[in-house]
XYZ file of C-alpha atoms in Angstrom:
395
model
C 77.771 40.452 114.605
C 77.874 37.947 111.615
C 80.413 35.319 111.341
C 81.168 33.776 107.818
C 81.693 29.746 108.336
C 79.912 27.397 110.680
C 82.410 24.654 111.673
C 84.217 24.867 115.142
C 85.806 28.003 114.657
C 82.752 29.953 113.424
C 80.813 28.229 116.301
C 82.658 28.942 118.701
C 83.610 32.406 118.039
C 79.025 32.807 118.581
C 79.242 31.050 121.716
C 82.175 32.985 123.185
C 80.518 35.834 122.205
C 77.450 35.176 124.297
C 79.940 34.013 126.787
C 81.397 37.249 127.129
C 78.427 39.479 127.506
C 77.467 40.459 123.956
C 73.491 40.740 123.630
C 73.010 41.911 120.254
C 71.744 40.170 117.262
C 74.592 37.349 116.200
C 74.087 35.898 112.902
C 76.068 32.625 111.380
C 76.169 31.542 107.969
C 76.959 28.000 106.918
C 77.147 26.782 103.686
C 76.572 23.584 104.069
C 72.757 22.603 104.665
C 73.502 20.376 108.071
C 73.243 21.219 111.164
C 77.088 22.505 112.720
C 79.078 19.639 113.289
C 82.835 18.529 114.367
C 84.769 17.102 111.828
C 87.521 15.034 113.514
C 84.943 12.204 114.035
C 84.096 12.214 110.264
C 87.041 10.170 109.670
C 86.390 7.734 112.555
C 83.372 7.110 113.779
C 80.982 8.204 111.325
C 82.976 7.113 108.628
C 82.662 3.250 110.061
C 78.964 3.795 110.960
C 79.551 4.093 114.424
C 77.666 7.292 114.465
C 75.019 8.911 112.238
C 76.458 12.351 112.806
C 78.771 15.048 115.145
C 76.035 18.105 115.568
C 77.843 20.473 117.884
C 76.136 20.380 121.603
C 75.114 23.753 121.160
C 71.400 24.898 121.738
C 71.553 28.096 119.526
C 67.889 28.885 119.818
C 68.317 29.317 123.762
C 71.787 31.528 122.603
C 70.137 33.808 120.792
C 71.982 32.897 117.538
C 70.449 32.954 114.519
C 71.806 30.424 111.945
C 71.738 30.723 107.997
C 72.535 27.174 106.444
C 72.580 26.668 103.107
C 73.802 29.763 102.363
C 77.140 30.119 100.127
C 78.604 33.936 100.482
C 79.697 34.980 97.253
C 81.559 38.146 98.541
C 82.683 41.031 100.917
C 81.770 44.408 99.788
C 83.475 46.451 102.979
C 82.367 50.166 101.898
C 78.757 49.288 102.304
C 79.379 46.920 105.154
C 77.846 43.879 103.513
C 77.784 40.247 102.256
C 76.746 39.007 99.100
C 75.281 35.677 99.647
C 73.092 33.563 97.169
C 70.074 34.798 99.555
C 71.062 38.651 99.303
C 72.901 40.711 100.775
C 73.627 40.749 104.447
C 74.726 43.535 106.835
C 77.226 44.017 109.437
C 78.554 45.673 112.001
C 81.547 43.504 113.168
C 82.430 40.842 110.665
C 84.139 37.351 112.168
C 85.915 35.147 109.003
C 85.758 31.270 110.142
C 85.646 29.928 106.688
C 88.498 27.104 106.978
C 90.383 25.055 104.347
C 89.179 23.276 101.334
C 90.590 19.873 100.299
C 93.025 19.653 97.630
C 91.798 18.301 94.773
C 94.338 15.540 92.326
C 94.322 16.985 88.543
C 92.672 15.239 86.309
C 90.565 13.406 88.596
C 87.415 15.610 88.118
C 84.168 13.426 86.741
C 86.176 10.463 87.209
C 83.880 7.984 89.068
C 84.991 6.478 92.104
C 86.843 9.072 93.071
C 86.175 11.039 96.652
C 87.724 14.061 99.568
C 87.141 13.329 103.332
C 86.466 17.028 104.335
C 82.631 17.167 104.728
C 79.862 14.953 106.351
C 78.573 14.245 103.124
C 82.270 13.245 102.095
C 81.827 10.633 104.940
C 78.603 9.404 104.480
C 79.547 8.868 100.591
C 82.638 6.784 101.620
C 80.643 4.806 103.959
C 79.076 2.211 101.891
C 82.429 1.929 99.878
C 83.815 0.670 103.496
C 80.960 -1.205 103.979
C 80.932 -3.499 100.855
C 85.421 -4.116 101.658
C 86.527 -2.428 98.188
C 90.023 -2.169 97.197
C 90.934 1.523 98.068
C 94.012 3.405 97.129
C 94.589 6.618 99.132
C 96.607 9.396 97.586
C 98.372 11.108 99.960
C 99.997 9.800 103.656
C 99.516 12.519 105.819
C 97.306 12.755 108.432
C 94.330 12.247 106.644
C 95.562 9.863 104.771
C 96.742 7.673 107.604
C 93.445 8.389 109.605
C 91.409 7.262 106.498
C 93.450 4.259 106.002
C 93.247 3.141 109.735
C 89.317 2.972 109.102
C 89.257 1.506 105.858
C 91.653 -1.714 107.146
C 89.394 -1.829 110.138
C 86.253 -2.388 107.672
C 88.370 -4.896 106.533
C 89.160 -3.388 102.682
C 92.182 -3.639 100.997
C 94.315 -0.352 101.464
C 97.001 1.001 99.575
C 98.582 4.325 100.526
C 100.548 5.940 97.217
C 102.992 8.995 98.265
C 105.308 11.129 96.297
C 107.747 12.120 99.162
C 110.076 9.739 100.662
C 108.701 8.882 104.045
C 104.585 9.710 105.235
C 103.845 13.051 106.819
C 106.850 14.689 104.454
C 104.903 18.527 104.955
C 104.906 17.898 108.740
C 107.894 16.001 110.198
C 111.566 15.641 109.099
C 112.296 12.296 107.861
C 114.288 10.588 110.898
C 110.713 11.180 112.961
C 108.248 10.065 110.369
C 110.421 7.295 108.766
C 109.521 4.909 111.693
C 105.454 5.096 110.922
C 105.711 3.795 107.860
C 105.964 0.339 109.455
C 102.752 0.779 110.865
C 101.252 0.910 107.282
C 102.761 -2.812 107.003
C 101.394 -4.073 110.801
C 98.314 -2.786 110.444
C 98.011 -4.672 106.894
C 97.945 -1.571 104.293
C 100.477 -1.320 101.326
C 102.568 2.281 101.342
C 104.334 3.029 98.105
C 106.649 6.152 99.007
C 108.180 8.072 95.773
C 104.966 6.814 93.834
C 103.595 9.586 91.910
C 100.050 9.488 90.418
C 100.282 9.966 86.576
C 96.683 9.556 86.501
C 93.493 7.757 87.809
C 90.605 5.829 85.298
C 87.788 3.605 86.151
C 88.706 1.060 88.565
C 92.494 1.826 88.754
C 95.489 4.457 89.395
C 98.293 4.598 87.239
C 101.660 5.878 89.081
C 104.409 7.619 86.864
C 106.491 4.643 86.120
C 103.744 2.608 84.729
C 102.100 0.706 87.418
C 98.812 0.269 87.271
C 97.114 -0.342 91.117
C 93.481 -1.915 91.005
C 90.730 0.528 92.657
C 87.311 0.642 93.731
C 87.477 3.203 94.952
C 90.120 6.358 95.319
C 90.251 8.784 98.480
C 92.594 12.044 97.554
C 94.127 13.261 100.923
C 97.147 15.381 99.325
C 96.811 18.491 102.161
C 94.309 21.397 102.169
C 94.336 25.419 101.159
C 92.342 27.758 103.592
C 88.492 28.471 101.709
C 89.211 32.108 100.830
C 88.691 32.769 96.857
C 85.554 34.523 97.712
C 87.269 37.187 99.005
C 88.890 38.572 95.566
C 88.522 42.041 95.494
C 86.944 42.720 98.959
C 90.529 44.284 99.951
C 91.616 41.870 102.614
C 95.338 40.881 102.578
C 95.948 37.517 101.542
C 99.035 35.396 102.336
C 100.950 33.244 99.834
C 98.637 30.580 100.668
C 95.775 32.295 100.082
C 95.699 32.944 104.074
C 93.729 36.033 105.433
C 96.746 37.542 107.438
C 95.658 39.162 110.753
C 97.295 40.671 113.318
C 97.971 39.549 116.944
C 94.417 40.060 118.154
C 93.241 38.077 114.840
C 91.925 41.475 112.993
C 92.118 41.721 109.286
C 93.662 44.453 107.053
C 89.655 46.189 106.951
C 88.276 48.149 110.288
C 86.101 45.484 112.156
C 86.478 42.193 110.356
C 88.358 39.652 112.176
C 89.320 36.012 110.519
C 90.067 32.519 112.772
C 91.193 29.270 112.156
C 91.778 26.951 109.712
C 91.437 30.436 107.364
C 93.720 32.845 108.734
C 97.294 33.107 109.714
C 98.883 35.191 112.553
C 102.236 36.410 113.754
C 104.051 34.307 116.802
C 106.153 36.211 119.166
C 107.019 32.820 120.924
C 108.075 31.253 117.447
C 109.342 34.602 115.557
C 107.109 33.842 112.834
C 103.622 33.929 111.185
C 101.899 30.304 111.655
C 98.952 28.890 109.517
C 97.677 26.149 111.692
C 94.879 24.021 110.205
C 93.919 21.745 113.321
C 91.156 21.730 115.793
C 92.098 23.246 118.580
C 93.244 26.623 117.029
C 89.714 26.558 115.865
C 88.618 25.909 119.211
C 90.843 28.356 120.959
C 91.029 31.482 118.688
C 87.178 32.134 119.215
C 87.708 33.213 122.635
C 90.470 35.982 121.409
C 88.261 37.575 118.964
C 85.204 37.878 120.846
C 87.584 39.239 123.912
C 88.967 41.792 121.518
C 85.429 42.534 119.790
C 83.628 43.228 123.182
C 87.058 44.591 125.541
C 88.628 47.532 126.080
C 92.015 45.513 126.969
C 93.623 44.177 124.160
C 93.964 40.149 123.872
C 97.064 38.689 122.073
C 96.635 35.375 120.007
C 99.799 33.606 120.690
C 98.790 29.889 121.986
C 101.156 27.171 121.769
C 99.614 24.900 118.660
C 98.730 21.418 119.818
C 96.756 18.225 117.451
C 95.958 14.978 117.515
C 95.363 12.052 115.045
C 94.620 8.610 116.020
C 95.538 6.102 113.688
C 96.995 2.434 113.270
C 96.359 1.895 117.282
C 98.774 4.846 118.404
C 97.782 7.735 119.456
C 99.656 10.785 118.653
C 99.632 14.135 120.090
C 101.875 16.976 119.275
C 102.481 20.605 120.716
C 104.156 23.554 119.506
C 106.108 24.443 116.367
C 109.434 22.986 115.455
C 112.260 24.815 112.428
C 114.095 22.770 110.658
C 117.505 24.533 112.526
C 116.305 22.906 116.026
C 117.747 20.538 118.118
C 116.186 17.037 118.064
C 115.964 14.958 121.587
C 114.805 11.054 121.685
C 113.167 9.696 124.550
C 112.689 6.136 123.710
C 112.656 4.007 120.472
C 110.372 4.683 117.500
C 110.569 1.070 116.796
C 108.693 0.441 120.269
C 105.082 0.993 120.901
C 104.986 4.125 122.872
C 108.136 7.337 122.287
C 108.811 10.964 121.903
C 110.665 13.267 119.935
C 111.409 17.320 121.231
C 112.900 20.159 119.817
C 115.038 22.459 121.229
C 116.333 26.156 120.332
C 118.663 27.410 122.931
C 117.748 25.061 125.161
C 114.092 25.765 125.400
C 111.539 22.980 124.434
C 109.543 24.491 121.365
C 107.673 21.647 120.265
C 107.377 17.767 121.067
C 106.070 14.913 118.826
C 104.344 12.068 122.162
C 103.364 8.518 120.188
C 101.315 6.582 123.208
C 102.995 8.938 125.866
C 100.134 11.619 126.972
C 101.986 12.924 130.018
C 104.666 14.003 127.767
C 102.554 15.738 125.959
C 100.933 17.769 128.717
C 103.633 18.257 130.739
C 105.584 19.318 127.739
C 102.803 21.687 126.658
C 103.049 23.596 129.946
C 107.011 23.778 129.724
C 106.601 25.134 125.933
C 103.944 28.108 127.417
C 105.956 28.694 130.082
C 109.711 28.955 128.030
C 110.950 26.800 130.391
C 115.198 25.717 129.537
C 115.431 21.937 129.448
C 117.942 19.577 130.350
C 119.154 17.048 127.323
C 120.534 14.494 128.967
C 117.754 14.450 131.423
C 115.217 14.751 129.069
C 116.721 12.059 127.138
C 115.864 9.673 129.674
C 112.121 7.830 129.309
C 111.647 6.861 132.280
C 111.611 10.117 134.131
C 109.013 12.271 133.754
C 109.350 15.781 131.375
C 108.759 17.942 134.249
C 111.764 16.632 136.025
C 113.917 17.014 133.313
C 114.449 21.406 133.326
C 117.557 23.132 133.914
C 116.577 26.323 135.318
């Protein structure tokens, strides 16, 4: 077995192989030269110094797992049933994809100084003396990284302002009436967010937005979304989405005989959503492992259909969300985003698809459970705060 990536998803897919019963040799590959590591924390705690590091808890020696790090594969050759890597060329038998996503880079911005991604550990470990010494920052980009980098940058006690070309933060994620309300938390927490500012382009010391403003910058974190790490692949024969997605199938298999792809990399169909999702957060990494070793080592086919589910932390809320909402879907309130603590569902035909929970963790996990289980939901009830989701089905 060889898996091709060594964050969460290519981890885990070695450990849940050991897990279920596999004792042959398992070989990872990471191209980065540090030890496997978690990356939510990068933008938290290591990034303010609170940590040196987020090495995985994982004693691979005792596993049986051999790890390659350091080792950038170059391409897939599937006839001959090998890698190309910058070390040679390496067998397999059952190939596992777990490459992930690659930042997005701003055009034009390459060479310029001052200029940096929050993707990697070394990403975090450059931005942390920019925190340290309080320089004026200007994020590009107000998603979630965005707003998670932002969070720890006013905490150090910099200057922060957020530039965004959409109307409202989180514009690839959430419909405006949900995400409109955050952008007041940019103001309370003490960070500046320009919406419909568009980057013309970035020098020395400053960013200059299309209609001629010039914003003063030490420093200049681009957090404009992420595209799954998959040009290697050119020519190796694997189907590729429109995102540059491997697609698999329903047991996370790949157009080739025995190579499988999961997480951040891959895309697969949903039968509870009628549609293929690309889902680039942790816990698909974490989950998806167990699928693919289950269909690598069982006779009983196991379907990858899990109801998505993320977190982010920033500006003192915590926000969890579960499932997948369409634009067509029915909306449901259950307190006011202007308060500290709300959340927003969805509903098609009734049936709770997805749910946005600011501050309100029983929400979220009770409305996980009613999302797996299809449950039919009462509006008016669920409309109500005070009573709890579970209380709130019709059927």
């Amino acid at each position: 077995m060889v898996v091709v990536g060594a964050g969460m998803a290519g981890v885990q897919t070695a450990v849940a192989l050991r897990e279920q019963g596999f004792r042959g040799r398992v070989t990872v590959i990471g191209a980065e030269p540090h030890q496997p590591y978690d990356r939510p924390p990068l933008s938290k705690a290591v990034l303010l110094g609170k940590a040196e590091g987020s090495a995985f808890d994982v004693d691979f020696e005792s596993l049986g797992v051999e790890l390659r790090l350091g080792c950038e594969v170059h391409g897939l050759r599937p006839d001959a049933r090998e890698l190309d890597t910058e070390a040679g060329s390496v067998p397999y038998d059952v190939l596992v994809l777990a490459t992930g996503a690659e930042p997005i880079t701003l055009p034009g911005t390459e060479g310029v100084p001052g200029v940096h991604l929050l993707r990697t550990l070394d990403d975090a470990e450059r931005l942390r003396p920019v925190l340290t010494r309080q320089h004026d920052i200007v994020v590009v980009g107000a998603g979630w990284i965005g707003a998670e980098f932002a969070t720890a940058a006013r905490e150090a006690g910099c200057a922060v302002t957020v530039v965004e070309a959409a109307d409202h933060p989180l514009a690839g994620a959430l419909p405006t009436e949900v995400s409109a309300p955050m952008a007041a938390w940019y103001a309370d927490s003490g960070a500046e967010l320009r919406t419909r500012a568009r980057v013309e382009r970035v020098e020395p010391g400053a960013v200059v937005l299309a209609d001629g403003t010039r914003l003063a910058a030490g420093a200049v974190v681009v957090g404009i979304g992420a595209r799954p790490a998959t040009g290697w692949l050119a020519g190796s024969g694997i189907a590729l989405g429109a995102h540059g997605e491997i697609l698999a199938d329903d047991r996370l298999r790949t157009s080739l005989a025995d190579v499988y792809a999961v997480g951040d990399c891959a895309s697969f169909p949903s039968a509870r959503y009628g549609e293929r999702l690309l889902v680039h957060h942790w816990d698909n990494a974490l989950q998806g492992p167990r699928t693919v070793a289950a269909n690598i080592l069982g006779e009983t086919p196991a379907v990858y259909d899990p109801v998505p589910y993320f977190w982010s932390e920033q500006f003192g809320r915590f926000v969890q969300y579960a499932g997948h909402h369409a634009a067509a879907d029915r909306m449901v309130w259950r307190g006011d985003p202007a308060g500290p603590s709300w959340t927003v569902c969805w509903l098609r035909e009734e049936r709770l698809v997805a749910l946005l929970a600011v501050g309100r963790p029983r929400d979220l996990a009770q409305g996980r459970r009613l999302i797996e289980a299809g449950r039919h939901m009462d509006s008016e009830a669920l409309s109500e705060p005070a009573r709890p989701l579970k209380d709130a089905t019709a059927d």
